[in-house]
């Protein structure tokens, strides 16, 4: 089970590192956005610091998620970004492939949070 958890965590972390680096380097092509998505992207563009912040959180969270010692922290760091991704895909994007990938990624994140719940107990006492 340790090997499965490591492989899943490695892939999860690498996906977030890739997505975060793309926010800085723009090397992955994007599908043509819908008019609703274009409004959101335009609004995000007005807040010049938002996308670099999200990209940095994705890269840092992805790196933390890969290593077992820091995985609990990485899962918490990535959680707000993951919630935003799921909310966007399930409300605006609605593509079946996007929903399945986002759903699986969200479940992996929840799995790691639940798996590391003992590490969080000191935070809520």
Short mmCIF file of N, CA, C and O in Angstrom, two decimals:
data_model
loop_
_atom_site.label_atom_id
_atom_site.label_comp_id
_atom_site.label_asym_id
_atom_site.label_seq_id
_atom_site.Cartn_x
_atom_site.Cartn_y
_atom_site.Cartn_z
N UNK A 1 0.83 -1.21 0.00
CA UNK A 1 0.00 0.00 0.00
C UNK A 1 0.86 1.26 0.00
O UNK A 1 0.46 2.27 -0.56
N UNK A 2 2.05 1.18 0.64
CA UNK A 2 2.94 2.34 0.67
C UNK A 2 3.38 2.73 -0.74
O UNK A 2 3.47 3.91 -1.06
N UNK A 3 3.63 1.72 -1.57
CA UNK A 3 4.09 1.99 -2.93
C UNK A 3 2.96 2.63 -3.75
O UNK A 3 3.19 3.59 -4.49
N UNK A 4 1.75 2.12 -3.59
CA UNK A 4 0.59 2.69 -4.29
C UNK A 4 0.40 4.14 -3.87
O UNK A 4 0.20 5.03 -4.71
N UNK A 5 0.46 4.39 -2.58
CA UNK A 5 0.29 5.75 -2.06
C UNK A 5 1.37 6.68 -2.60
O UNK A 5 1.09 7.82 -2.99
N UNK A 6 2.61 6.18 -2.66
CA UNK A 6 3.70 7.00 -3.17
C UNK A 6 3.50 7.32 -4.66
O UNK A 6 3.67 8.47 -5.09
N UNK A 7 3.13 6.31 -5.45
CA UNK A 7 2.93 6.53 -6.89
C UNK A 7 1.79 7.52 -7.13
O UNK A 7 1.91 8.43 -7.95
N UNK A 8 0.67 7.33 -6.43
CA UNK A 8 -0.47 8.24 -6.58
C UNK A 8 -0.07 9.65 -6.15
O UNK A 8 -0.39 10.63 -6.83
N UNK A 9 0.65 9.77 -5.05
CA UNK A 9 1.08 11.08 -4.56
C UNK A 9 2.07 11.73 -5.52
O UNK A 9 2.02 12.94 -5.75
N UNK A 10 2.96 10.93 -6.09
CA UNK A 10 3.92 11.45 -7.05
C UNK A 10 3.21 12.00 -8.28
O UNK A 10 3.48 13.13 -8.73
N UNK A 11 2.28 11.23 -8.83
CA UNK A 11 1.53 11.69 -10.01
C UNK A 11 0.69 12.93 -9.70
O UNK A 11 0.65 13.88 -10.48
N UNK A 12 0.03 12.93 -8.54
CA UNK A 12 -0.77 14.07 -8.10
C UNK A 12 0.12 15.31 -7.99
O UNK A 12 -0.21 16.38 -8.51
N UNK A 13 1.24 15.16 -7.30
CA UNK A 13 2.17 16.28 -7.12
C UNK A 13 2.71 16.80 -8.44
O UNK A 13 2.78 18.01 -8.66
N UNK A 14 3.09 15.89 -9.34
CA UNK A 14 3.62 16.30 -10.64
C UNK A 14 2.57 17.03 -11.47
O UNK A 14 2.90 17.98 -12.19
N UNK A 15 1.32 16.60 -11.37
CA UNK A 15 0.25 17.29 -12.12
C UNK A 15 0.10 18.73 -11.62
O UNK A 15 -0.08 19.66 -12.41
N UNK A 16 0.18 18.93 -10.31
CA UNK A 16 0.06 20.28 -9.78
C UNK A 16 1.30 21.11 -10.07
O UNK A 16 1.20 22.32 -10.34
N UNK A 17 2.47 20.51 -10.03
CA UNK A 17 3.69 21.24 -10.39
C UNK A 17 3.60 21.69 -11.84
O UNK A 17 3.91 22.84 -12.17
N UNK A 18 3.15 20.79 -12.72
CA UNK A 18 3.00 21.12 -14.14
C UNK A 18 1.99 22.26 -14.33
O UNK A 18 2.25 23.21 -15.06
N UNK A 19 0.85 22.17 -13.66
CA UNK A 19 -0.18 23.21 -13.79
C UNK A 19 0.33 24.55 -13.25
O UNK A 19 0.06 25.61 -13.84
N UNK A 20 1.06 24.50 -12.15
CA UNK A 20 1.60 25.74 -11.57
C UNK A 20 2.66 26.37 -12.46
O UNK A 20 2.66 27.59 -12.67
N UNK A 21 3.55 25.56 -13.02
CA UNK A 21 4.58 26.10 -13.91
C UNK A 21 3.96 26.67 -15.17
O UNK A 21 4.46 27.66 -15.72
N UNK A 22 2.87 26.06 -15.63
CA UNK A 22 2.19 26.58 -16.82
C UNK A 22 1.64 27.98 -16.59
O UNK A 22 1.53 28.77 -17.52
N UNK A 23 1.30 28.32 -15.36
CA UNK A 23 0.80 29.67 -15.06
C UNK A 23 1.89 30.71 -15.29
O UNK A 23 1.61 31.88 -15.57
N UNK A 24 3.15 30.30 -15.16
CA UNK A 24 4.27 31.21 -15.36
C UNK A 24 4.83 31.15 -16.79
O UNK A 24 5.23 32.16 -17.34
N UNK A 25 4.87 29.96 -17.37
CA UNK A 25 5.55 29.77 -18.65
C UNK A 25 4.61 29.62 -19.85
O UNK A 25 5.07 29.68 -20.99
N UNK A 26 3.33 29.38 -19.61
CA UNK A 26 2.31 29.25 -20.67
C UNK A 26 2.74 28.32 -21.81
O UNK A 26 2.75 28.72 -22.97
N UNK A 27 3.06 27.10 -21.50
CA UNK A 27 3.51 26.15 -22.53
C UNK A 27 2.44 25.14 -22.93
O UNK A 27 2.63 24.40 -23.88
N UNK A 28 1.30 25.09 -22.25
CA UNK A 28 0.22 24.17 -22.62
C UNK A 28 -0.90 24.97 -23.30
O UNK A 28 -1.36 25.97 -22.75
N UNK A 29 -1.32 24.52 -24.50
CA UNK A 29 -2.41 25.24 -25.16
C UNK A 29 -3.73 25.04 -24.41
O UNK A 29 -3.95 24.01 -23.79
N UNK A 30 -4.56 26.07 -24.49
CA UNK A 30 -5.85 26.03 -23.80
C UNK A 30 -6.97 25.96 -24.83
O UNK A 30 -6.86 26.55 -25.90
N UNK A 31 -8.02 25.24 -24.50
CA UNK A 31 -9.19 25.21 -25.38
C UNK A 31 -9.82 26.60 -25.41
O UNK A 31 -9.66 27.39 -24.49
N UNK A 32 -10.57 26.86 -26.48
CA UNK A 32 -11.26 28.15 -26.59
C UNK A 32 -12.28 28.26 -25.46
O UNK A 32 -13.16 27.42 -25.32
N UNK A 33 -12.16 29.31 -24.62
CA UNK A 33 -13.11 29.45 -23.50
C UNK A 33 -14.50 29.88 -23.97
O UNK A 33 -14.64 30.55 -24.99
N UNK A 34 -15.49 29.48 -23.19
CA UNK A 34 -16.86 29.92 -23.45
C UNK A 34 -16.97 31.40 -23.05
O UNK A 34 -16.09 31.91 -22.33
N UNK A 35 -18.01 32.09 -23.45
CA UNK A 35 -18.16 33.50 -23.04
C UNK A 35 -18.19 33.68 -21.52
O UNK A 35 -17.63 34.64 -21.00
N UNK A 36 -18.82 32.74 -20.81
CA UNK A 36 -18.84 32.82 -19.34
C UNK A 36 -17.43 32.68 -18.77
O UNK A 36 -17.04 33.41 -17.86
N UNK A 37 -16.68 31.71 -19.30
CA UNK A 37 -15.31 31.52 -18.84
C UNK A 37 -14.44 32.72 -19.19
O UNK A 37 -13.57 33.11 -18.42
N UNK A 38 -14.67 33.31 -20.34
CA UNK A 38 -13.90 34.49 -20.76
C UNK A 38 -14.09 35.64 -19.79
O UNK A 38 -13.14 36.36 -19.47
N UNK A 39 -15.32 35.82 -19.29
CA UNK A 39 -15.58 36.87 -18.28
C UNK A 39 -14.75 36.61 -17.03
O UNK A 39 -14.16 37.54 -16.46
N UNK A 40 -14.72 35.35 -16.59
CA UNK A 40 -13.96 35.00 -15.39
C UNK A 40 -12.48 35.21 -15.62
O UNK A 40 -11.78 35.79 -14.77
N UNK A 41 -11.95 34.74 -16.75
CA UNK A 41 -10.53 34.89 -17.05
C UNK A 41 -10.13 36.37 -17.15
O UNK A 41 -9.04 36.75 -16.74
N UNK A 42 -11.03 37.18 -17.70
CA UNK A 42 -10.77 38.62 -17.80
C UNK A 42 -10.71 39.23 -16.40
O UNK A 42 -9.83 40.04 -16.10
N UNK A 43 -11.64 38.82 -15.54
CA UNK A 43 -11.63 39.33 -14.16
C UNK A 43 -10.36 38.89 -13.43
O UNK A 43 -9.76 39.69 -12.71
N UNK A 44 -9.96 37.63 -13.63
CA UNK A 44 -8.72 37.16 -13.01
C UNK A 44 -7.52 37.95 -13.53
O UNK A 44 -6.57 38.22 -12.79
N UNK A 45 -7.56 38.32 -14.80
CA UNK A 45 -6.48 39.10 -15.39
C UNK A 45 -6.37 40.49 -14.80
O UNK A 45 -5.29 41.07 -14.73
N UNK A 46 -7.50 41.04 -14.35
CA UNK A 46 -7.50 42.36 -13.70
C UNK A 46 -6.78 42.32 -12.36
O UNK A 46 -6.22 43.31 -11.93
N UNK A 47 -6.84 41.16 -11.71
CA UNK A 47 -6.14 40.99 -10.43
C UNK A 47 -4.78 40.38 -10.76
O UNK A 47 -4.62 39.17 -10.79
N UNK A 48 -3.81 41.22 -11.02
CA UNK A 48 -2.54 40.77 -11.60
C UNK A 48 -1.77 39.79 -10.73
O UNK A 48 -0.98 39.00 -11.24
N UNK A 49 -1.98 39.80 -9.44
CA UNK A 49 -1.22 38.93 -8.55
C UNK A 49 -1.88 37.57 -8.34
O UNK A 49 -1.27 36.65 -7.78
N UNK A 50 -3.13 37.38 -8.80
CA UNK A 50 -3.88 36.17 -8.47
C UNK A 50 -3.30 34.92 -9.13
O UNK A 50 -3.04 33.92 -8.45
N UNK A 51 -3.10 34.93 -10.44
CA UNK A 51 -2.61 33.72 -11.12
C UNK A 51 -1.18 33.34 -10.70
O UNK A 51 -0.91 32.17 -10.51
N UNK A 52 -0.27 34.31 -10.53
CA UNK A 52 1.04 33.92 -10.00
C UNK A 52 0.95 33.30 -8.60
O UNK A 52 1.68 32.36 -8.28
N UNK A 53 0.03 33.81 -7.78
CA UNK A 53 -0.16 33.23 -6.45
C UNK A 53 -0.67 31.80 -6.55
O UNK A 53 -0.15 30.90 -5.88
N UNK A 54 -1.68 31.58 -7.39
CA UNK A 54 -2.23 30.23 -7.56
C UNK A 54 -1.15 29.30 -8.11
O UNK A 54 -1.00 28.16 -7.66
N UNK A 55 -0.37 29.79 -9.09
CA UNK A 55 0.72 28.98 -9.65
C UNK A 55 1.75 28.62 -8.60
O UNK A 55 2.22 27.48 -8.54
N UNK A 56 2.13 29.57 -7.76
CA UNK A 56 3.11 29.31 -6.71
C UNK A 56 2.56 28.29 -5.70
O UNK A 56 3.27 27.38 -5.28
N UNK A 57 1.28 28.43 -5.34
CA UNK A 57 0.66 27.48 -4.40
C UNK A 57 0.62 26.09 -5.02
O UNK A 57 0.89 25.09 -4.34
N UNK A 58 0.33 26.01 -6.32
CA UNK A 58 0.30 24.70 -6.97
C UNK A 58 1.68 24.05 -7.00
O UNK A 58 1.82 22.85 -6.72
N UNK A 59 2.71 24.81 -7.32
CA UNK A 59 4.07 24.26 -7.37
C UNK A 59 4.53 23.85 -5.98
O UNK A 59 5.01 22.72 -5.77
N UNK A 60 4.37 24.72 -5.00
CA UNK A 60 4.80 24.41 -3.63
C UNK A 60 3.99 23.25 -3.07
O UNK A 60 4.55 22.31 -2.50
N UNK A 61 2.67 23.29 -3.23
CA UNK A 61 1.82 22.21 -2.74
C UNK A 61 2.14 20.89 -3.42
O UNK A 61 2.18 19.84 -2.78
N UNK A 62 2.40 20.91 -4.73
CA UNK A 62 2.76 19.71 -5.45
C UNK A 62 4.06 19.11 -4.96
O UNK A 62 4.19 17.89 -4.79
N UNK A 63 5.06 19.97 -4.72
CA UNK A 63 6.34 19.49 -4.18
C UNK A 63 6.15 18.88 -2.79
O UNK A 63 6.70 17.82 -2.49
N UNK A 64 5.40 19.57 -1.94
CA UNK A 64 5.15 19.05 -0.59
C UNK A 64 4.39 17.73 -0.63
O UNK A 64 4.64 16.84 0.18
N UNK A 65 3.47 17.59 -1.58
CA UNK A 65 2.62 16.40 -1.68
C UNK A 65 3.42 15.16 -2.06
O UNK A 65 3.06 14.04 -1.68
N UNK A 66 4.50 15.33 -2.78
CA UNK A 66 5.27 14.18 -3.26
C UNK A 66 5.97 13.45 -2.12
O UNK A 66 5.99 12.21 -2.09
N UNK A 67 6.52 14.18 -1.18
CA UNK A 67 7.34 13.57 -0.13
C UNK A 67 6.48 13.19 1.08
O UNK A 67 5.72 14.00 1.60
N UNK A 68 6.63 11.94 1.55
CA UNK A 68 5.79 11.46 2.66
C UNK A 68 5.85 12.34 3.92
O UNK A 68 4.85 12.52 4.59
N UNK A 69 7.01 12.89 4.20
CA UNK A 69 7.17 13.69 5.42
C UNK A 69 6.37 14.99 5.38
O UNK A 69 5.93 15.49 6.41
N UNK A 70 6.18 15.54 4.18
CA UNK A 70 5.48 16.82 4.04
C UNK A 70 4.13 16.68 3.34
O UNK A 70 3.49 17.69 3.04
N UNK A 71 3.69 15.47 3.10
CA UNK A 71 2.44 15.23 2.35
C UNK A 71 1.22 15.82 3.05
O UNK A 71 0.33 16.36 2.40
N UNK A 72 1.17 15.74 4.36
CA UNK A 72 0.01 16.28 5.10
C UNK A 72 -0.09 17.79 4.89
O UNK A 72 -1.19 18.31 4.67
N UNK A 73 1.02 18.48 4.92
CA UNK A 73 1.03 19.92 4.68
C UNK A 73 0.66 20.22 3.23
O UNK A 73 -0.14 21.12 2.96
N UNK A 74 1.21 19.46 2.31
CA UNK A 74 0.90 19.65 0.89
C UNK A 74 -0.58 19.46 0.60
O UNK A 74 -1.16 20.20 -0.20
N UNK A 75 -1.21 18.48 1.24
CA UNK A 75 -2.63 18.23 1.03
C UNK A 75 -3.48 19.41 1.49
O UNK A 75 -4.46 19.77 0.83
N UNK A 76 -3.09 20.03 2.59
CA UNK A 76 -3.83 21.19 3.10
C UNK A 76 -3.55 22.43 2.24
O UNK A 76 -4.46 23.22 1.98
N UNK A 77 -2.31 22.59 1.77
CA UNK A 77 -1.96 23.74 0.94
C UNK A 77 -2.73 23.69 -0.38
O UNK A 77 -3.23 24.70 -0.87
N UNK A 78 -2.86 22.50 -0.96
CA UNK A 78 -3.52 22.35 -2.26
C UNK A 78 -5.05 22.36 -2.14
O UNK A 78 -5.74 22.66 -3.12
N UNK A 79 -5.60 22.07 -0.98
CA UNK A 79 -7.05 21.94 -0.83
C UNK A 79 -7.84 23.15 -1.35
O UNK A 79 -8.80 22.97 -2.11
N UNK A 80 -7.50 24.40 -1.02
CA UNK A 80 -8.30 25.53 -1.53
C UNK A 80 -8.25 25.63 -3.06
O UNK A 80 -9.26 25.94 -3.70
N UNK A 81 -7.10 25.35 -3.65
CA UNK A 81 -6.98 25.36 -5.11
C UNK A 81 -7.84 24.25 -5.70
O UNK A 81 -8.55 24.45 -6.68
N UNK A 82 -7.80 23.09 -5.07
CA UNK A 82 -8.57 21.94 -5.55
C UNK A 82 -10.07 22.23 -5.47
O UNK A 82 -10.82 21.89 -6.39
N UNK A 83 -10.51 22.87 -4.42
CA UNK A 83 -11.93 23.24 -4.28
C UNK A 83 -12.32 24.21 -5.40
O UNK A 83 -13.39 24.07 -6.01
N UNK A 84 -11.45 25.17 -5.71
CA UNK A 84 -11.72 26.10 -6.80
C UNK A 84 -11.79 25.41 -8.15
O UNK A 84 -12.66 25.72 -8.98
N UNK A 85 -10.91 24.46 -8.37
CA UNK A 85 -10.91 23.70 -9.63
C UNK A 85 -12.21 22.92 -9.76
O UNK A 85 -12.87 22.95 -10.80
N UNK A 86 -12.58 22.21 -8.71
CA UNK A 86 -13.81 21.40 -8.74
C UNK A 86 -15.03 22.30 -8.93
O UNK A 86 -15.91 22.00 -9.74
N UNK A 87 -15.08 23.41 -8.22
CA UNK A 87 -16.22 24.32 -8.35
C UNK A 87 -16.32 24.87 -9.77
O UNK A 87 -17.41 24.93 -10.35
N UNK A 88 -15.19 25.23 -10.36
CA UNK A 88 -15.20 25.75 -11.72
C UNK A 88 -15.65 24.70 -12.73
O UNK A 88 -16.50 24.96 -13.58
N UNK A 89 -15.09 23.52 -12.62
CA UNK A 89 -15.39 22.48 -13.61
C UNK A 89 -16.83 22.00 -13.49
O UNK A 89 -17.50 21.77 -14.49
N UNK A 90 -17.33 21.86 -12.27
CA UNK A 90 -18.68 21.35 -12.11
C UNK A 90 -19.76 22.41 -12.33
O UNK A 90 -20.93 22.07 -12.49
N UNK A 91 -19.40 23.71 -12.34
CA UNK A 91 -20.41 24.74 -12.56
C UNK A 91 -20.33 25.38 -13.95
O UNK A 91 -21.35 25.63 -14.56
N UNK A 92 -19.12 25.64 -14.45
CA UNK A 92 -18.98 26.34 -15.73
C UNK A 92 -18.50 25.44 -16.86
O UNK A 92 -19.04 25.48 -17.96
N UNK A 93 -17.48 24.66 -16.63
CA UNK A 93 -16.86 23.87 -17.70
C UNK A 93 -17.76 22.71 -18.10
O UNK A 93 -18.07 22.52 -19.27
N UNK A 94 -18.15 21.91 -17.14
CA UNK A 94 -19.06 20.79 -17.31
C UNK A 94 -18.63 19.75 -18.35
O UNK A 94 -19.46 19.06 -18.92
N UNK A 95 -17.32 19.66 -18.62
CA UNK A 95 -16.87 18.60 -19.53
C UNK A 95 -16.73 17.31 -18.73
O UNK A 95 -16.26 17.31 -17.59
N UNK A 96 -17.14 16.21 -19.33
CA UNK A 96 -17.10 14.94 -18.60
C UNK A 96 -15.68 14.52 -18.26
O UNK A 96 -15.44 13.99 -17.18
N UNK A 97 -14.74 14.76 -19.17
CA UNK A 97 -13.35 14.40 -18.87
C UNK A 97 -12.80 15.27 -17.74
O UNK A 97 -12.10 14.79 -16.85
N UNK A 98 -13.12 16.57 -17.78
CA UNK A 98 -12.68 17.47 -16.71
C UNK A 98 -13.28 17.11 -15.37
O UNK A 98 -12.59 17.12 -14.34
N UNK A 99 -14.57 16.75 -15.39
CA UNK A 99 -15.24 16.36 -14.14
C UNK A 99 -14.62 15.09 -13.57
O UNK A 99 -14.41 15.00 -12.35
N UNK A 100 -14.32 14.13 -14.42
CA UNK A 100 -13.75 12.88 -13.90
C UNK A 100 -12.34 13.09 -13.36
O UNK A 100 -12.00 12.60 -12.28
N UNK A 101 -11.53 13.86 -14.07
CA UNK A 101 -10.16 14.11 -13.58
C UNK A 101 -10.20 14.92 -12.29
O UNK A 101 -9.51 14.59 -11.31
N UNK A 102 -11.00 15.99 -12.26
CA UNK A 102 -11.09 16.82 -11.06
C UNK A 102 -11.65 16.02 -9.89
O UNK A 102 -11.18 16.16 -8.75
N UNK A 103 -12.65 15.18 -10.15
CA UNK A 103 -13.23 14.35 -9.09
C UNK A 103 -12.21 13.38 -8.51
O UNK A 103 -12.10 13.24 -7.29
N UNK A 104 -11.45 12.74 -9.38
CA UNK A 104 -10.42 11.80 -8.91
C UNK A 104 -9.34 12.54 -8.13
O UNK A 104 -8.91 12.08 -7.06
N UNK A 105 -8.91 13.68 -8.64
CA UNK A 105 -7.87 14.46 -7.94
C UNK A 105 -8.38 14.92 -6.57
O UNK A 105 -7.64 14.88 -5.59
N UNK A 106 -9.63 15.35 -6.52
CA UNK A 106 -10.20 15.78 -5.24
C UNK A 106 -10.26 14.62 -4.25
O UNK A 106 -9.94 14.77 -3.07
N UNK A 107 -10.64 13.44 -4.73
CA UNK A 107 -10.70 12.26 -3.86
C UNK A 107 -9.31 11.86 -3.37
O UNK A 107 -9.15 11.46 -2.21
N UNK A 108 -8.30 11.98 -4.23
CA UNK A 108 -6.92 11.70 -3.81
C UNK A 108 -6.51 12.67 -2.71
O UNK A 108 -5.92 12.27 -1.69
N UNK A 109 -6.84 13.94 -2.90
CA UNK A 109 -6.50 14.94 -1.89
C UNK A 109 -7.20 14.63 -0.56
O UNK A 109 -6.58 14.68 0.50
N UNK A 110 -8.48 14.30 -0.62
CA UNK A 110 -9.21 13.93 0.60
C UNK A 110 -8.63 12.68 1.25
O UNK A 110 -8.55 12.60 2.48
N UNK A 111 -8.25 11.71 0.43
CA UNK A 111 -7.64 10.48 0.94
C UNK A 111 -6.40 10.81 1.76
O UNK A 111 -6.20 10.29 2.86
N UNK A 112 -5.54 11.68 1.23
CA UNK A 112 -4.30 12.03 1.94
C UNK A 112 -4.60 12.83 3.21
O UNK A 112 -3.91 12.68 4.22
N UNK A 113 -5.62 13.67 3.16
CA UNK A 113 -5.98 14.42 4.36
C UNK A 113 -6.49 13.47 5.44
O UNK A 113 -6.08 13.55 6.60
N UNK A 114 -7.36 12.55 5.06
CA UNK A 114 -7.90 11.58 6.02
C UNK A 114 -6.79 10.66 6.51
O UNK A 114 -6.73 10.34 7.71
N UNK A 115 -5.90 10.26 5.62
CA UNK A 115 -4.79 9.38 5.99
C UNK A 115 -3.84 10.05 6.98
O UNK A 115 -3.20 9.36 7.77
N UNK A 116 -3.76 11.36 6.95
CA UNK A 116 -2.86 12.09 7.84
C UNK A 116 -3.60 12.84 8.95
O UNK A 116 -3.06 13.78 9.53
N UNK A 117 -4.82 12.42 9.27
CA UNK A 117 -5.63 13.17 10.24
C UNK A 117 -4.97 13.31 11.61
O UNK A 117 -5.20 14.29 12.29
N UNK A 118 -4.15 12.37 11.98
CA UNK A 118 -3.46 12.47 13.29
C UNK A 118 -2.53 13.68 13.34
O UNK A 118 -2.36 14.28 14.40
N UNK A 119 -1.95 14.03 12.21
CA UNK A 119 -1.03 15.17 12.16
C UNK A 119 -1.76 16.50 12.32
O UNK A 119 -1.16 17.50 12.66
N UNK A 120 -3.06 16.53 12.04
CA UNK A 120 -3.83 17.76 12.11
C UNK A 120 -4.46 17.99 13.49
O UNK A 120 -4.95 19.07 13.75
N UNK A 121 -4.47 16.98 14.32
CA UNK A 121 -5.17 17.10 15.61
C UNK A 121 -4.65 18.25 16.47
O UNK A 121 -5.42 18.91 17.15
N UNK A 122 -3.36 18.50 16.41
CA UNK A 122 -2.78 19.58 17.20
C UNK A 122 -3.29 20.95 16.74
O UNK A 122 -3.28 21.91 17.51
N UNK A 123 -3.74 21.03 15.52
CA UNK A 123 -4.22 22.32 14.96
C UNK A 123 -5.61 22.68 15.47
O UNK A 123 -5.99 23.85 15.48
N UNK A 124 -6.40 21.69 15.87
CA UNK A 124 -7.79 21.95 16.24
C UNK A 124 -8.06 21.75 17.73
O UNK A 124 -9.20 21.73 18.14
N UNK A 125 -7.06 21.63 18.51
CA UNK A 125 -7.26 21.47 19.96
C UNK A 125 -7.50 22.78 20.61
O UNK A 125 -7.09 23.81 20.28
#
